[in-house]
Coordinates of C-alpha atoms and ligand atoms in Angstrom, one line a residue:
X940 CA 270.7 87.0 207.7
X941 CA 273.1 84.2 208.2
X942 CA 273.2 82.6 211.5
X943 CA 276.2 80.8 212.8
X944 CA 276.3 79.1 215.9
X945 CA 279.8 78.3 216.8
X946 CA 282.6 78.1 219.7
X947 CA 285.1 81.1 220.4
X948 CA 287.9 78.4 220.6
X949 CA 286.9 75.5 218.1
X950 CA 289.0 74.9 215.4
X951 CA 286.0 74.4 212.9
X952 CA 284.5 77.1 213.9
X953 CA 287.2 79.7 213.3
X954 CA 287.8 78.4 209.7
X955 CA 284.0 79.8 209.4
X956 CA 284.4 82.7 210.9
X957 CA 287.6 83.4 208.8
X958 CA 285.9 82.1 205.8
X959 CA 282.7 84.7 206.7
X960 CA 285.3 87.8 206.8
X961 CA 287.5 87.1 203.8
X962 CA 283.9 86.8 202.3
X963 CA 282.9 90.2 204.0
X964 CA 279.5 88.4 204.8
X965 CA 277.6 89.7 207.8
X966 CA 276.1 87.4 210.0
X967 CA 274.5 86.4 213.8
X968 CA 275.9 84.7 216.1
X969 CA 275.3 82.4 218.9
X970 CA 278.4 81.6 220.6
X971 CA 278.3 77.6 222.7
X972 CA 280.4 77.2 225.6
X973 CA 281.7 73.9 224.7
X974 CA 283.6 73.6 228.1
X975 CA 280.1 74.6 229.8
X976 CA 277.9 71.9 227.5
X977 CA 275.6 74.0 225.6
X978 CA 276.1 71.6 222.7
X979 CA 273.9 69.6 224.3
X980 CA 270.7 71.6 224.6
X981 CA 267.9 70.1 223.1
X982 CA 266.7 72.8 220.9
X983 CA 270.9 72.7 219.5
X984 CA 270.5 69.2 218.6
X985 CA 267.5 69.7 216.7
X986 CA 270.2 71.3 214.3
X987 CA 273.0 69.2 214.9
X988 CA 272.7 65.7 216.2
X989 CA 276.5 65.2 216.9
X990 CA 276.2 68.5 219.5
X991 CA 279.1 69.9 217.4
X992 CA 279.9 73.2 216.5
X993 CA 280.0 75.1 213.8
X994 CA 276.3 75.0 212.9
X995 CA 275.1 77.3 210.0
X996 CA 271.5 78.0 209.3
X997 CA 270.9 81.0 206.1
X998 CA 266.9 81.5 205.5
X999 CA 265.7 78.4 207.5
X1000 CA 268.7 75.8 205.7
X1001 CA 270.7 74.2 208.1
X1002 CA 274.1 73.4 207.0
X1003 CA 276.7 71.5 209.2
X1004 CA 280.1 70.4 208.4
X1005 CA 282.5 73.9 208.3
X1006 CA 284.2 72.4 205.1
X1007 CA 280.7 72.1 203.5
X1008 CA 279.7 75.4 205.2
X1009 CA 282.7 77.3 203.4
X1010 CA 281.8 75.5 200.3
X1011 CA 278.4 76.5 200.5
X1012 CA 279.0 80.0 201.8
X1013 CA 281.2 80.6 198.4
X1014 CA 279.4 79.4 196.0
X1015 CA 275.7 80.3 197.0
X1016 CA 276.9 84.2 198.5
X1017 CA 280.3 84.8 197.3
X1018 CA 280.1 84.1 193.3
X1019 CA 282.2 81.1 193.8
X1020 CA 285.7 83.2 194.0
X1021 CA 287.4 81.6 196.4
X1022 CA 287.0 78.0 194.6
X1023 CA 289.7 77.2 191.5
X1024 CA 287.4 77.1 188.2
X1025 CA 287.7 73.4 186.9
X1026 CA 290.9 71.0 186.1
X1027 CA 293.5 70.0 188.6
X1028 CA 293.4 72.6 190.6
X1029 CA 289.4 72.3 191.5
X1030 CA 290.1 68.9 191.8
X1031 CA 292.9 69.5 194.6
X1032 CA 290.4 72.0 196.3
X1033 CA 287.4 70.1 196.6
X1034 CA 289.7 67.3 197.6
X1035 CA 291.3 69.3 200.6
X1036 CA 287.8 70.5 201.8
X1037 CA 287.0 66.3 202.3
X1038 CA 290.4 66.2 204.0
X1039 CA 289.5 68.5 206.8
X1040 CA 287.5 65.6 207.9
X1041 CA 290.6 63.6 208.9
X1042 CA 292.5 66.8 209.6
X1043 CA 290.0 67.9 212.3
X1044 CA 290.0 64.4 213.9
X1045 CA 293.5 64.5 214.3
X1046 CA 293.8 67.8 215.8
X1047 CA 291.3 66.9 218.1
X1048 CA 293.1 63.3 219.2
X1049 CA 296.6 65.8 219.5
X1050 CA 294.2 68.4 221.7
X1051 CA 292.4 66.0 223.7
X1052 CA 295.5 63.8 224.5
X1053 CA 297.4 66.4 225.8
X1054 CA 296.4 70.2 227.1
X1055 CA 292.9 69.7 227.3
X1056 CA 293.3 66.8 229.1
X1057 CA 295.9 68.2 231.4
X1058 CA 292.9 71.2 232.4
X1059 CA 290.1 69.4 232.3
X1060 CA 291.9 66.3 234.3
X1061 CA 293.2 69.7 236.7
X1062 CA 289.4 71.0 236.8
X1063 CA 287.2 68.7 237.2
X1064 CA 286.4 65.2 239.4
X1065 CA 286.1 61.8 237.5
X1066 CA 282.5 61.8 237.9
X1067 CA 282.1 65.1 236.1
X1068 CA 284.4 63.7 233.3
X1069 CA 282.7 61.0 232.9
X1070 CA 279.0 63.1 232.8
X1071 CA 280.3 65.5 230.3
X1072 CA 281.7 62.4 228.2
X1073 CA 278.5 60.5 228.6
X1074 CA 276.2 63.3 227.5
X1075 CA 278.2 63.1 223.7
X1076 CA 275.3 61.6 221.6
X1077 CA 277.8 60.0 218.7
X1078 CA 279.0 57.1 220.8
X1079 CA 282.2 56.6 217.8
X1080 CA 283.3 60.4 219.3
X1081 CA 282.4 59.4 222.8
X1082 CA 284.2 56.2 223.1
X1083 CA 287.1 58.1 221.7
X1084 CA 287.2 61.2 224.2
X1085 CA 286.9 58.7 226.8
X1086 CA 290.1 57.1 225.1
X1087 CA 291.9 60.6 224.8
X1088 CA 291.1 61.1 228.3
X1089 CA 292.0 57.7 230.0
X1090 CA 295.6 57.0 228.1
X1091 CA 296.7 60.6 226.8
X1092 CA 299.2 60.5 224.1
X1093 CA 299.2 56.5 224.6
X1094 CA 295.7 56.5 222.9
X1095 CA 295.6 54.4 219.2
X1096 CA 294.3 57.7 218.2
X1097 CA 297.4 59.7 218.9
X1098 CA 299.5 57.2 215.9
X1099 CA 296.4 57.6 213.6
X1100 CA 296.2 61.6 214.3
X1101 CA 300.6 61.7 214.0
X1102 CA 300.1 59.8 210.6
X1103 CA 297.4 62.3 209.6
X1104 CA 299.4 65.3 210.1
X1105 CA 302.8 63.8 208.7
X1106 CA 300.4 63.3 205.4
X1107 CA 299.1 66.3 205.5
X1108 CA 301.7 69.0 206.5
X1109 CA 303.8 66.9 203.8
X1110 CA 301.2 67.2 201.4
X1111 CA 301.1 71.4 202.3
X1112 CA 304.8 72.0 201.2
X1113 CA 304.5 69.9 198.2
X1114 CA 301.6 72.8 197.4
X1115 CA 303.8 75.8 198.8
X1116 CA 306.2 74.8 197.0
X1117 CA 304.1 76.1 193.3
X1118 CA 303.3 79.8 195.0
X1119 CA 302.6 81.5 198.1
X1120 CA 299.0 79.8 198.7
X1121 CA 297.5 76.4 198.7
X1122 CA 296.4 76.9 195.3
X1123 CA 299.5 78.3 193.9
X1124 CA 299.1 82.3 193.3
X1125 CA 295.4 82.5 194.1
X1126 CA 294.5 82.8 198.1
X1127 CA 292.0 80.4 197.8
X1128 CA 289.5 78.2 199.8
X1129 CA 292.1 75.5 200.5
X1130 CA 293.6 77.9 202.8
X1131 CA 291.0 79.2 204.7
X1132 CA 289.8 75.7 205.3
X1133 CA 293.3 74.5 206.9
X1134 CA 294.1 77.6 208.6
X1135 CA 292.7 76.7 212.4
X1136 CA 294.0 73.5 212.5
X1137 CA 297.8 74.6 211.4
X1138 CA 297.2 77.5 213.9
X1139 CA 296.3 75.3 216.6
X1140 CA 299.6 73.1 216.4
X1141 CA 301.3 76.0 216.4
X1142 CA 298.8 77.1 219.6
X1143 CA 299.8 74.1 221.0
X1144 CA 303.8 74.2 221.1
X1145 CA 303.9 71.6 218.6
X1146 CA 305.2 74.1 215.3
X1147 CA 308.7 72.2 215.0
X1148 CA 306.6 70.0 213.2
X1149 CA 307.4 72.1 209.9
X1150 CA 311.0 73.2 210.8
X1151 CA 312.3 75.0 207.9
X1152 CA 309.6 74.2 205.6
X1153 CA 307.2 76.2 203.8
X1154 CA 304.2 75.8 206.3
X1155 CA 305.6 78.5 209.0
X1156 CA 305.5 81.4 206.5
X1157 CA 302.3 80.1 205.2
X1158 CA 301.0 80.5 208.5
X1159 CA 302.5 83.8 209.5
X1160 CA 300.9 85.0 206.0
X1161 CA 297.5 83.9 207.1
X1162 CA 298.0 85.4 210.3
X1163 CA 298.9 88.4 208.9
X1164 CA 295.0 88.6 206.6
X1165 CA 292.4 91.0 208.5
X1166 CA 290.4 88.2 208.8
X1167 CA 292.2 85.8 211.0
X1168 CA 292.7 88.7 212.9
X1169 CA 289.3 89.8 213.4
X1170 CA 288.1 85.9 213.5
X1171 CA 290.6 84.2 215.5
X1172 CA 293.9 86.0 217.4
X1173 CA 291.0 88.9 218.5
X1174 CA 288.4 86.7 219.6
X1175 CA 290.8 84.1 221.2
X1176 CA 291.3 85.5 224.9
X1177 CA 294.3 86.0 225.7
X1178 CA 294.7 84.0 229.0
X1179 CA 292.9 81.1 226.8
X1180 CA 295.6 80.9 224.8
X1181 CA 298.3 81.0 227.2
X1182 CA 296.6 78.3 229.0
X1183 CA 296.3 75.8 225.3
X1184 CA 300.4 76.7 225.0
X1185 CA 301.4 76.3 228.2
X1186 CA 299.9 72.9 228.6
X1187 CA 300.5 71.6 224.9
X1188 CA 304.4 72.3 225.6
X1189 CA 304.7 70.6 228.4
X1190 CA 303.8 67.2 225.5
X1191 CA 306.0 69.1 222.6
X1192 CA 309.0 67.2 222.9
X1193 CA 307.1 63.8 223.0
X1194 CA 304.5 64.8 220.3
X1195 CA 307.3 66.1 217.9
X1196 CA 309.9 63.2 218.3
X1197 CA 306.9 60.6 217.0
X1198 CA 305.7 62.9 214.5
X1199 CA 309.4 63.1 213.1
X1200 CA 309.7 59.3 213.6
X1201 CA 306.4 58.9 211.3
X1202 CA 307.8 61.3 208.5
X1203 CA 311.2 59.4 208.7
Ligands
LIG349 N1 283.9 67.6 211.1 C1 283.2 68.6 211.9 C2 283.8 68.5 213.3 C3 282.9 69.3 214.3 C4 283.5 69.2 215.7 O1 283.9 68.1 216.2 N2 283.5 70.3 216.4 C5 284.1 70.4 217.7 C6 284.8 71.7 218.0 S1 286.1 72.0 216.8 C7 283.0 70.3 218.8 O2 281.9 70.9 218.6 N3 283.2 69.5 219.8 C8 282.2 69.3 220.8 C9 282.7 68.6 222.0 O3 283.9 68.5 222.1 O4 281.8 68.2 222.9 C10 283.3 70.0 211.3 O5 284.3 70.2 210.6 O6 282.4 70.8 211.4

């Protein structure tokens, strides 16, 4: 049976999940409380040394990375179906899946510099801060949460993560524009692996990123699969969610004026 240890709320993690359902693979869970530190049990790291989620371990193989676990999850229990067959268009796919690297890290600079920072600034003293920060065991992500955390949306990382998503969301209605999915007619892999982080600018406040472009319906359309339903808006609590919106507006105006100054 598949394992998949993962957060309720992590971007990478829902991509999984979603990936998992459009697959209609079973699998076991063990949900971290990120917030709570779980990550950084022992016995976790064993699997993950970064005490990040999502984690996947099939028959004693331990795969991390959720662009790699989607990958792998296709090819090795799906028959491949979700991954264009050859040319351009594999080409584009596999090239997407390395992009989620940079994708996530942006999301996460645009998260941590603004509504997470505003609860967990609201929740917590500086000392506890600075524990949770110190516990991260990749000192590159620590010394930037500590960053996010210390300077908000003032953070170098905020102009890299802006940049990111101008490339990126530009890059999406270039694709959109050829058919109704990443990968033209086909719902593919390229579109379960950048559904979570479009969802979670949106989740943020931050959707007049895409104004009148194609990325809105894309979005609604993913929405509107079983999967993201069962994977993400079900399991997403509901005062959760009003929390991450609430907070992330508060920063849309700011956010979306530099993004639009970025795209030009
Ligand atoms: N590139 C990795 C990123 C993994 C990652 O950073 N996950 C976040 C949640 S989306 C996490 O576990 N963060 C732990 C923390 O903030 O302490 C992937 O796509 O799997």
């Amino acid at each position: 049976m598949l394992l998949l240890y993962h957060g309720i709320t992590s971007v990478c993690s829902a991509k999984v999940r979603v990936g998992l359902a459009e697959m209609g693979l079973a699998y076991d869970e063990r949900v971290l409380d990120l917030q709570a530190g779980d990550q950084n049990d022992p016995e976790y790291l064993k699997l993950n040394r970064d005490a990040v989620v999502p984690t996947l371990v099939d028959d004693g193989l331990v795969v991390v990375e959720s662009s790699l676990i989607l990958e792998y999850l296709d090819r090795v229990h799906n028959g491949g179906a979700l991954m264009p067959k050859g040319g351009a268009a594999e080409v584009a796919a596999r090239h997407w899946l390395l992009r989620c690297l940079g994708v996530h890290d942006a999301i996460n600079s645009l998260t941590f510099s603004t509504a997470m920072r505003d609860q967990v600034l609201a929740s917590r003293t500086p000392e506890e801060i600075a524990a949770a920060i110190a516990k991260m065991p990749n000192p590159a992500m620590r010394a930037k949460r500590r960053d996010l955390m210390e300077n908000g949306l003032a953070s170098e990382h905020v102009s890299q993560a802006l940049l990111t998503m101008c490339r990126t969301l530009g890059d999406m209605e270039t694709a959109l524009a050829q058919g109704d999915w990443m990968g033209g007619a086909a719902f593919g892999i390229t579109d379960i692996a950048l559904v979570s982080y479009v969802d979670r600018v949106e989740r943020l406040g931050f959707a007049a990123m895409w104004d009148g472009g194609r990325v809105g319906g894309w979005l609604a359309a993913m929405r509107a699969r079983d999967s993201y339903a069962a994977e993400v808006g079900g399991r997403i609590p509901a005062a959760a969610a009003d929390r991450m919106r609430q907070a992330g507006s508060a920063h849309a105006d700011e956010v979306v004026t530099r993004y639009r100054a970025v795209a030009g």
